[in-house]
Amino acid sequence: MNALWTSDEAVAATAGTTPCTWAATGVSIDTRTLEPGDLFVALKAARDGHDFVAQALEKGAAAALVSHIPEGVDNSAPLLLVKDVQAALEALSEASRARTRARVVAVTGSVGKTSTKEMLRTVLGAQGTVHAAEKSYNNHWGVPLTLARMPRDVDFAVIEIGMNHPGEIAPLSRMARPDVAMITTVAPAHLAAFENIEGIAREKASIFEGLGPEGIAVYHGDLDVTPILREIAGRHAARRITFGEGPANNHRVETVSVRDDCTVVQGRAWRSPVLYKVMVPGRHFAVNAMGVLAVVTALGLDRALAVTALGQWQAGAGRGLRERIPLDVVDTRMSVDLIDDAYNSNPASLAAALEVLAGAQPRDDIGRVAHGRRIAYLGDMRELGSQEVALHVAIASNPALEQIDIVHCIGPLMQHLWRALPEAKRGHWTDTSEKMAERVARDLDAGDVVLAKGSLSMGVGRVVDAIRKLRQATPDVDG
């Protein structure tokens, strides 16, 4: 395999020193996932990465990026010694960006960043080689790590950029120097760090600050804060493209058919009619897919190939993945349909998920209840600031709840929703996901469709795991 970083290149990029010659085929910050040949970056986060350098070298790391020689490591070991590890990682990322021929797309938004990044990976992958992070690496270390891992001969790169506080996005965008920058949407998320949604819009729009002279801005055109996005894009972009459902958008969704296992969309991409499908239910996926087609237009790529590739994309675990969980080894009808959206939650993404659940079709006359139900397990939405209680209570008035049979609530904030629900829809309330997971086997029945959603720190994935553990293996049947 060709070297991603030689010692000479890494020294030149970081202004560091090394006692020997080496070549790295990858970059890692975690010894648990480190592959032989990786450059191990000893970041200081929850733990000091220097404590794991010896282990990384034992596992076959080509070298370690450090700010001092760790205890128990010989000074003749393959170490890249720098003043500051985070700054050196950023320097590697900038050198990687400078040497690549890739066309770079940066994506941000309050909802849908990661799923849109994955749509772009699939769509651009039909027209060239693509580099994108395998996880939601979108913060101050995730973006430079993604860039530092970028092969020099890749055709496209997709960089996801997130934020928790003001001033985070612009430096990361300037590091990525995107050719196209996209904002999926702006919604009430991270309100604890911002005075209002207008502040969130300005922070999201700062992604356009990294665009080059020919850079193109792609953003949602139907928002109350769209004028803010338009104004900031106008300062930094050579060209602006909007997407959404309104008639004024350059790329617009006109009709959406949400089905149990997919969403079919008709619309217009610039002046041309377009018909496409994504293999996951949800209007929000349909709109973000139109944004992906807007990026395809910005890059001057083949729209027909992009539409075909969209039909092959599926949502990942924790982000709207739908799967059928068999409950009986013989009777295949005995199953539960799971919508795994447990990775994160805010008011906008929860509203979209509830709409998907409301449109799902349970199956009757197959379980002990005999009536298939739509059931939601909802965990707290975090980082909503002074409005957090009101935003949780407001869920009770969401029109989608009329079609949902039972809502189970997890966490102190979701207790406010639980109290506001009609008694007929009020399921259980627990303070933790672990306690709710213990009830799953008693709560669910064959024919049910169940949604699990909550902020990452709530650990609603434990409820998802409990549902998956209800699975019974399908027997092998001969002929």
Coordinates of C-alpha atoms in Angstrom, one line a residue:
M1 CA 0.0 0.0 0.0
N2 CA 1.2 3.5 -0.8
A3 CA 2.3 5.7 2.1
L4 CA -0.2 8.3 3.2
W5 CA 2.5 10.2 5.1
T6 CA 6.3 9.7 4.9
S7 CA 8.3 10.9 7.8
D8 CA 9.8 13.6 5.6
E9 CA 6.4 14.9 4.6
A10 CA 5.1 14.8 8.2
V11 CA 8.1 16.6 9.5
A12 CA 7.8 19.3 6.8
A13 CA 4.1 19.8 7.5
T14 CA 4.3 20.0 11.3
A15 CA 7.8 21.5 11.8
G16 CA 8.4 18.5 14.1
T17 CA 11.4 16.2 14.5
T18 CA 11.8 12.4 14.3
P19 CA 14.8 10.2 15.1
C20 CA 14.2 7.8 12.2
T21 CA 12.6 7.2 8.8
W22 CA 9.1 5.8 8.7
A23 CA 6.0 5.7 6.5
A24 CA 2.4 5.7 7.6
T25 CA -0.6 4.3 5.7
G26 CA -3.2 5.8 7.9
V27 CA -3.9 8.1 10.9
S28 CA -5.4 7.0 14.2
I29 CA -6.4 8.6 17.5
D30 CA -7.6 5.4 19.2
T31 CA -5.5 2.3 20.0
R32 CA -8.7 0.2 20.0
T33 CA -9.2 0.8 16.2
L34 CA -5.6 1.4 15.2
E35 CA -4.4 -0.6 12.2
P36 CA -0.7 -1.6 11.7
G37 CA 1.0 1.1 9.7
D38 CA -1.1 4.0 11.2
L39 CA 0.4 7.2 12.6
F40 CA -0.9 7.4 16.1
V41 CA -1.9 10.9 17.2
A42 CA -1.6 11.4 21.0
L43 CA -4.4 13.9 21.5
K44 CA -5.4 15.1 24.9
A45 CA -9.1 14.6 25.3
A46 CA -10.9 12.6 28.0
R47 CA -7.6 10.7 28.3
D48 CA -4.1 11.8 27.4
G49 CA -3.1 9.9 24.3
H50 CA 0.5 9.9 25.4
D51 CA -0.5 7.2 27.9
F52 CA -1.3 4.9 25.0
V53 CA 1.8 5.5 22.8
A54 CA 3.6 2.4 23.9
Q55 CA 0.5 0.3 23.3
A56 CA 0.1 1.9 19.8
L57 CA 3.7 1.1 18.9
E58 CA 3.2 -2.5 20.1
K59 CA 0.2 -2.9 17.9
G60 CA 2.2 -1.9 14.9
A61 CA 1.8 1.9 14.6
A62 CA 4.3 3.3 12.1
A63 CA 5.0 6.3 14.4
A64 CA 3.4 8.4 17.1
L65 CA 2.7 12.1 17.0
V66 CA 3.6 13.4 20.5
S67 CA 4.5 16.6 22.3
H68 CA 6.9 14.8 24.7
I69 CA 8.5 11.4 24.9
P70 CA 6.1 9.3 27.0
E71 CA 7.2 7.3 30.0
G72 CA 8.3 3.8 29.0
V73 CA 9.0 4.7 25.4
D74 CA 12.6 4.9 24.1
N75 CA 13.7 8.2 22.6
S76 CA 14.9 6.2 19.5
A77 CA 11.3 5.0 18.8
P78 CA 9.5 6.4 15.7
L79 CA 8.1 9.5 17.3
L80 CA 7.1 12.7 15.6
L81 CA 7.9 15.3 18.3
V82 CA 6.0 18.6 18.0
K83 CA 5.2 21.5 20.3
D84 CA 1.4 20.9 20.3
V85 CA -0.3 17.7 19.1
Q86 CA -3.6 19.3 18.2
A87 CA -1.9 22.1 16.2
A88 CA 0.3 19.5 14.4
L89 CA -2.8 17.5 13.5
E90 CA -4.3 20.6 12.0
A91 CA -1.0 21.3 10.1
L92 CA -1.2 17.8 8.7
S93 CA -4.8 18.4 7.6
E94 CA -3.8 21.7 5.8
A95 CA -0.9 19.9 4.1
S96 CA -3.2 17.2 3.0
R97 CA -5.7 19.6 1.6
A98 CA -3.0 21.5 -0.3
R99 CA -1.7 18.4 -2.0
T100 CA -5.0 16.8 -3.0
R101 CA -6.7 17.1 -6.4
A102 CA -10.0 16.3 -4.8
R103 CA -13.1 18.5 -5.1
V104 CA -14.2 19.1 -1.6
V105 CA -17.8 19.4 -0.3
A106 CA -18.4 20.7 3.3
V107 CA -21.7 20.0 5.0
T108 CA -23.3 21.5 8.1
G109 CA -26.8 21.9 9.5
S110 CA -28.9 21.5 12.6
V111 CA -30.4 18.3 11.3
G112 CA -29.2 15.7 8.7
K113 CA -25.5 16.5 8.5
T114 CA -24.3 12.9 8.8
S115 CA -27.1 11.3 6.6
T116 CA -26.5 13.9 3.9
K117 CA -22.7 13.3 4.1
E118 CA -23.5 9.6 3.5
M119 CA -25.8 10.4 0.6
L120 CA -23.0 12.5 -0.9
R121 CA -20.6 9.6 -0.4
T122 CA -22.9 7.3 -2.3
V123 CA -23.8 9.7 -5.0
L124 CA -20.3 11.1 -5.7
G125 CA -19.0 7.5 -5.5
A126 CA -20.9 6.7 -8.6
Q127 CA -18.7 9.3 -10.5
G128 CA -15.3 8.9 -8.9
T129 CA -13.4 8.0 -5.7
V130 CA -14.7 9.5 -2.5
H131 CA -13.1 10.2 0.9
A132 CA -15.4 10.8 3.9
A133 CA -15.2 10.0 7.6
E134 CA -16.6 6.7 8.6
K135 CA -18.3 8.3 11.6
S136 CA -19.6 11.7 12.6
Y137 CA -16.2 13.3 12.9
N138 CA -17.3 16.9 12.7
N139 CA -15.6 18.8 15.5
H140 CA -12.2 20.5 16.2
W141 CA -10.3 17.1 16.1
G142 CA -12.7 15.2 13.8
V143 CA -12.4 17.6 10.8
P144 CA -8.6 17.7 10.8
L145 CA -8.4 14.0 11.3
T146 CA -10.7 13.4 8.3
L147 CA -8.5 15.7 6.2
A148 CA -5.2 14.2 7.4
R149 CA -6.5 10.7 6.4
M150 CA -7.5 11.9 2.9
P151 CA -5.7 10.0 0.1
R152 CA -3.8 12.4 -2.2
D153 CA -5.3 10.9 -5.4
V154 CA -9.0 10.9 -4.4
D155 CA -11.6 12.6 -6.7
F156 CA -14.0 13.9 -4.1
A157 CA -14.0 14.6 -0.3
V158 CA -17.0 15.2 1.9
I159 CA -16.3 16.9 5.2
E160 CA -19.0 17.1 7.9
I161 CA -18.7 20.2 10.1
G162 CA -20.6 20.6 13.4
M163 CA -20.7 23.0 16.3
N164 CA -21.7 23.3 19.9
H165 CA -20.7 26.9 20.5
P166 CA -20.2 30.1 18.5
G167 CA -17.1 30.5 16.5
E168 CA -16.4 26.8 15.8
I169 CA -17.5 26.3 12.1
A170 CA -15.5 29.1 10.3
P171 CA -12.0 27.9 11.3
L172 CA -12.9 24.3 10.3
S173 CA -14.3 25.4 7.0
R174 CA -11.2 27.5 6.3
M175 CA -9.2 24.4 7.1
A176 CA -11.2 22.3 4.6
R177 CA -11.3 25.0 1.9
P178 CA -14.4 23.5 0.3
D179 CA -15.4 24.0 -3.4
V180 CA -19.0 23.6 -2.3
A181 CA -20.5 24.3 1.1
M182 CA -23.9 23.0 2.0
I183 CA -26.3 23.8 4.9
T184 CA -29.1 21.2 5.3
T185 CA -31.3 23.3 7.6
V186 CA -31.2 25.5 10.7
A187 CA -33.3 24.5 13.6
P188 CA -33.5 24.9 17.4
A189 CA -30.4 22.9 18.5
H190 CA -27.6 24.0 20.9
L191 CA -29.8 26.9 22.1
A192 CA -28.0 26.7 25.4
A193 CA -25.0 28.3 23.6
F194 CA -27.0 30.8 21.4
E195 CA -29.4 33.5 22.3
N196 CA -31.8 32.6 19.4
I197 CA -32.1 30.7 16.2
E198 CA -30.8 33.7 14.3
G199 CA -27.5 33.2 16.1
I200 CA -27.5 29.5 15.1
A201 CA -28.1 30.6 11.5
R202 CA -25.1 33.0 11.5
E203 CA -22.9 30.3 12.9
K204 CA -24.1 27.7 10.3
A205 CA -23.6 30.2 7.5
S206 CA -20.0 30.8 8.6
I207 CA -19.2 27.6 6.7
F208 CA -19.2 29.8 3.6
E209 CA -16.2 31.7 4.9
G210 CA -13.9 28.8 3.8
L211 CA -15.0 28.9 0.2
G212 CA -12.5 29.9 -2.4
P213 CA -13.0 32.5 -5.1
E214 CA -15.0 30.1 -7.3
G215 CA -16.8 28.5 -4.3
I216 CA -20.5 27.7 -4.4
A217 CA -23.0 27.9 -1.5
V218 CA -25.9 25.5 -1.3
Y219 CA -28.5 26.1 1.4
H220 CA -32.1 25.5 2.3
G221 CA -34.3 28.2 0.8
D222 CA -37.5 27.7 2.9
L223 CA -36.4 28.8 6.3
D224 CA -37.3 31.8 8.3
V225 CA -33.6 32.5 8.6
T226 CA -32.9 31.9 4.9
P227 CA -32.3 35.7 4.4
I228 CA -29.4 35.4 6.9
L229 CA -27.9 32.4 4.9
R230 CA -28.4 34.3 1.6
E231 CA -26.7 37.4 2.9
I232 CA -23.6 35.7 4.3
A233 CA -23.4 33.4 1.3
G234 CA -23.4 36.5 -0.9
R235 CA -20.3 37.8 0.8
H236 CA -18.2 34.6 0.3
A237 CA -19.6 32.5 -2.6
A238 CA -19.2 33.1 -6.3
R239 CA -22.6 31.4 -6.8
R240 CA -25.6 30.5 -4.7
I241 CA -28.0 27.5 -5.1
T242 CA -31.1 27.0 -3.0
F243 CA -33.1 23.8 -2.4
G244 CA -36.3 23.0 -0.6
E245 CA -40.0 22.7 -1.3
G246 CA -41.0 26.3 -2.1
P247 CA -41.4 27.4 -5.7
A248 CA -38.6 30.0 -5.5
N249 CA -35.9 27.4 -4.9
N250 CA -33.5 26.5 -7.7
H251 CA -33.9 22.8 -6.8
R252 CA -37.3 22.0 -5.4
V253 CA -39.3 19.0 -4.2
E254 CA -42.9 19.1 -5.6
T255 CA -44.5 15.8 -4.5
V256 CA -43.4 13.4 -1.8
S257 CA -44.7 9.8 -1.4
V258 CA -43.5 8.4 1.9
R259 CA -43.9 4.6 1.9
D260 CA -43.0 2.0 4.5
D261 CA -39.5 1.3 3.1
C262 CA -38.7 4.3 0.9
T263 CA -39.6 7.8 -0.2
V264 CA -40.4 8.7 -3.8
V265 CA -40.0 12.3 -4.9
Q266 CA -40.9 14.3 -7.9
G267 CA -39.4 17.8 -8.4
R268 CA -37.3 20.1 -10.5
A269 CA -33.6 20.3 -10.5
W270 CA -32.9 23.8 -11.9
R271 CA -35.3 23.8 -14.9
S272 CA -35.4 20.0 -15.4
P273 CA -38.0 17.6 -14.0
V274 CA -36.5 14.9 -11.8
L275 CA -37.8 11.7 -10.2
Y276 CA -35.8 9.9 -7.5
K277 CA -36.1 7.5 -4.6
V278 CA -34.3 7.1 -1.3
M279 CA -34.5 3.8 0.5
V280 CA -35.8 5.2 3.8
P281 CA -39.1 6.8 4.7
G282 CA -39.2 10.5 5.5
R283 CA -39.9 13.8 3.9
H284 CA -36.7 15.3 5.5
F285 CA -34.6 12.7 3.7
A286 CA -36.4 13.7 0.4
V287 CA -35.5 17.3 0.9
N288 CA -31.9 16.7 1.8
A289 CA -31.6 14.4 -1.2
M290 CA -32.7 17.4 -3.3
G291 CA -29.9 19.3 -1.7
V292 CA -27.5 16.6 -2.7
L293 CA -28.7 17.0 -6.3
A294 CA -28.0 20.7 -5.9
V295 CA -24.4 19.8 -5.0
V296 CA -24.2 17.6 -8.0
T297 CA -25.3 20.6 -10.1
A298 CA -22.7 22.8 -8.4
L299 CA -19.9 20.3 -9.3
G300 CA -21.1 19.9 -12.9
L301 CA -21.6 16.2 -12.5
D302 CA -24.0 13.7 -14.2
R303 CA -27.5 14.1 -12.7
A304 CA -28.8 10.8 -14.1
L305 CA -26.0 8.9 -12.4
A306 CA -26.7 10.8 -9.2
V307 CA -30.4 9.9 -9.2
T308 CA -29.6 6.3 -9.8
A309 CA -27.1 6.3 -6.9
L310 CA -29.6 8.0 -4.6
G311 CA -31.8 4.9 -4.9
Q312 CA -29.0 2.8 -3.5
W313 CA -28.5 4.9 -0.3
Q314 CA -29.9 3.7 3.0
A315 CA -29.9 5.3 6.4
G316 CA -27.3 4.1 8.9
A317 CA -27.8 2.7 12.4
G318 CA -29.1 5.4 14.8
R319 CA -30.1 7.7 12.0
G320 CA -33.4 6.4 10.7
L321 CA -32.4 2.8 9.9
R322 CA -35.5 0.6 9.5
E323 CA -35.3 -3.1 10.2
R324 CA -37.6 -6.0 10.9
I325 CA -37.0 -7.9 14.1
P326 CA -38.4 -11.5 13.9
L327 CA -39.9 -12.7 17.2
D328 CA -40.7 -16.3 16.2
V329 CA -38.4 -18.9 14.7
V330 CA -41.2 -20.4 12.6
D331 CA -43.9 -17.8 11.9
T332 CA -42.2 -15.1 10.0
R333 CA -45.2 -12.8 10.4
M334 CA -44.4 -12.5 14.1
S335 CA -42.1 -9.5 14.0
V336 CA -41.6 -5.9 15.1
D337 CA -40.5 -3.1 12.8
L338 CA -37.8 -0.9 14.4
I339 CA -37.0 2.7 13.3
D340 CA -33.5 3.3 14.9
D341 CA -33.1 7.1 15.1
A342 CA -31.4 7.0 18.5
Y343 CA -28.1 8.8 17.7
N344 CA -29.4 12.3 18.4
S345 CA -32.5 14.5 18.8
N346 CA -33.6 18.1 18.6
P347 CA -37.1 19.6 18.0
A348 CA -36.7 19.5 14.2
S349 CA -35.3 16.0 13.9
L350 CA -37.8 14.7 16.4
A351 CA -40.7 16.2 14.5
A352 CA -39.4 14.6 11.3
A353 CA -39.1 11.2 13.0
L354 CA -42.6 11.4 14.5
E355 CA -43.9 12.1 11.0
V356 CA -42.2 8.9 9.7
L357 CA -43.7 6.9 12.6
A358 CA -47.1 8.3 12.0
G359 CA -47.0 7.2 8.4
A360 CA -45.7 3.7 9.1
Q361 CA -48.1 0.8 8.7
P362 CA -48.4 -1.6 11.7
R363 CA -49.8 -5.1 11.0
D364 CA -53.0 -6.4 12.8
D365 CA -54.1 -9.8 13.9
I366 CA -50.7 -11.4 14.4
G367 CA -49.7 -10.8 18.0
R368 CA -51.2 -11.1 21.5
V369 CA -52.6 -7.6 21.3
A370 CA -54.1 -8.3 17.8
H371 CA -53.8 -4.6 16.9
G372 CA -50.5 -3.4 15.5
R373 CA -49.4 -0.2 17.2
R374 CA -47.2 2.8 16.5
I375 CA -45.0 3.2 19.6
A376 CA -42.3 5.8 20.4
Y377 CA -39.5 5.7 22.9
L378 CA -38.3 9.3 23.3
G379 CA -35.3 10.4 25.3
D380 CA -34.4 14.0 26.4
M381 CA -33.3 16.6 23.8
R382 CA -30.3 18.2 25.3
E383 CA -28.6 21.7 24.9
L384 CA -31.8 23.6 24.4
G385 CA -31.1 26.3 27.0
S386 CA -33.9 28.2 28.8
Q387 CA -36.6 26.9 26.4
E388 CA -35.9 23.2 27.1
V389 CA -39.0 22.5 29.2
A390 CA -41.3 24.4 26.8
L391 CA -39.8 22.6 23.8
H392 CA -40.4 19.2 25.3
V393 CA -44.0 20.0 26.3
A394 CA -44.7 21.3 22.8
I395 CA -44.2 17.8 21.4
A396 CA -47.6 16.9 22.9
S397 CA -49.2 19.2 20.3
N398 CA -47.4 17.7 17.3
P399 CA -50.0 16.6 14.8
A400 CA -48.2 13.3 14.1
L401 CA -49.1 12.2 17.7
E402 CA -52.7 11.7 16.6
Q403 CA -51.5 8.6 14.6
I404 CA -49.2 7.3 17.4
D405 CA -50.6 4.9 20.0
I406 CA -48.1 5.0 22.8
V407 CA -45.3 7.3 23.8
H408 CA -42.7 6.1 26.4
C409 CA -40.5 8.8 27.8
I410 CA -36.9 8.7 29.2
G411 CA -35.2 11.4 31.2
P412 CA -36.1 14.4 33.4
L413 CA -37.0 16.7 30.5
M414 CA -39.1 14.1 28.7
Q415 CA -41.1 13.8 32.0
H416 CA -42.7 17.1 31.1
L417 CA -43.9 15.7 27.8
W418 CA -45.1 12.5 29.6
R419 CA -47.3 14.6 31.9
A420 CA -48.6 16.7 28.9
L421 CA -49.6 13.6 26.9
P422 CA -53.3 12.4 26.8
E423 CA -53.6 9.6 29.2
A424 CA -54.5 7.1 26.5
K425 CA -51.1 7.7 24.8
R426 CA -49.0 8.0 27.9
G427 CA -46.7 5.0 28.2
H428 CA -44.0 4.6 30.9
W429 CA -41.6 7.2 32.1
T430 CA -38.2 6.2 33.4
D431 CA -35.2 8.4 34.4
T432 CA -32.7 6.3 32.4
S433 CA -32.6 4.3 29.2
E434 CA -31.3 1.2 31.1
K435 CA -34.6 1.1 33.1
M436 CA -36.7 1.5 30.0
A437 CA -34.7 -1.2 28.2
E438 CA -35.8 -3.7 30.9
R439 CA -39.4 -3.2 29.9
V440 CA -39.1 -3.7 26.2
A441 CA -40.0 -7.3 26.0
R442 CA -43.3 -6.7 27.9
D443 CA -44.1 -3.5 26.0
L444 CA -43.9 -4.7 22.4
D445 CA -45.9 -7.2 20.4
A446 CA -45.8 -8.6 16.9
G447 CA -47.1 -6.1 14.3
D448 CA -45.9 -3.0 16.2
V449 CA -43.8 -0.3 14.6
V450 CA -41.5 1.3 17.1
L451 CA -39.3 4.4 17.0
A452 CA -36.4 5.1 19.3
K453 CA -35.0 8.6 19.5
G454 CA -33.1 10.8 21.9
S455 CA -29.9 12.9 22.4
L456 CA -26.8 10.8 22.3
S457 CA -26.0 11.4 26.0
M458 CA -29.4 9.7 26.9
G459 CA -28.2 6.4 25.6
V460 CA -31.4 5.5 23.9
G461 CA -29.3 3.0 21.9
R462 CA -29.7 0.7 24.9
V463 CA -33.4 0.5 24.2
V464 CA -32.6 -0.2 20.5
D465 CA -30.2 -3.0 21.6
A466 CA -33.0 -4.5 23.9
I467 CA -35.4 -4.5 20.9
R468 CA -32.8 -6.2 18.7
K469 CA -32.2 -8.8 21.4
L470 CA -35.9 -9.9 20.9
R471 CA -34.7 -11.3 17.5
Q472 CA -35.2 -15.0 16.9
A473 CA -33.0 -16.6 14.4
T474 CA -34.8 -17.7 11.2
P475 CA -34.3 -21.5 10.8
D476 CA -32.7 -23.0 7.8
V477 CA -35.4 -24.7 5.7
D478 CA -34.3 -27.3 3.2
G479 CA -36.1 -27.0 -0.2

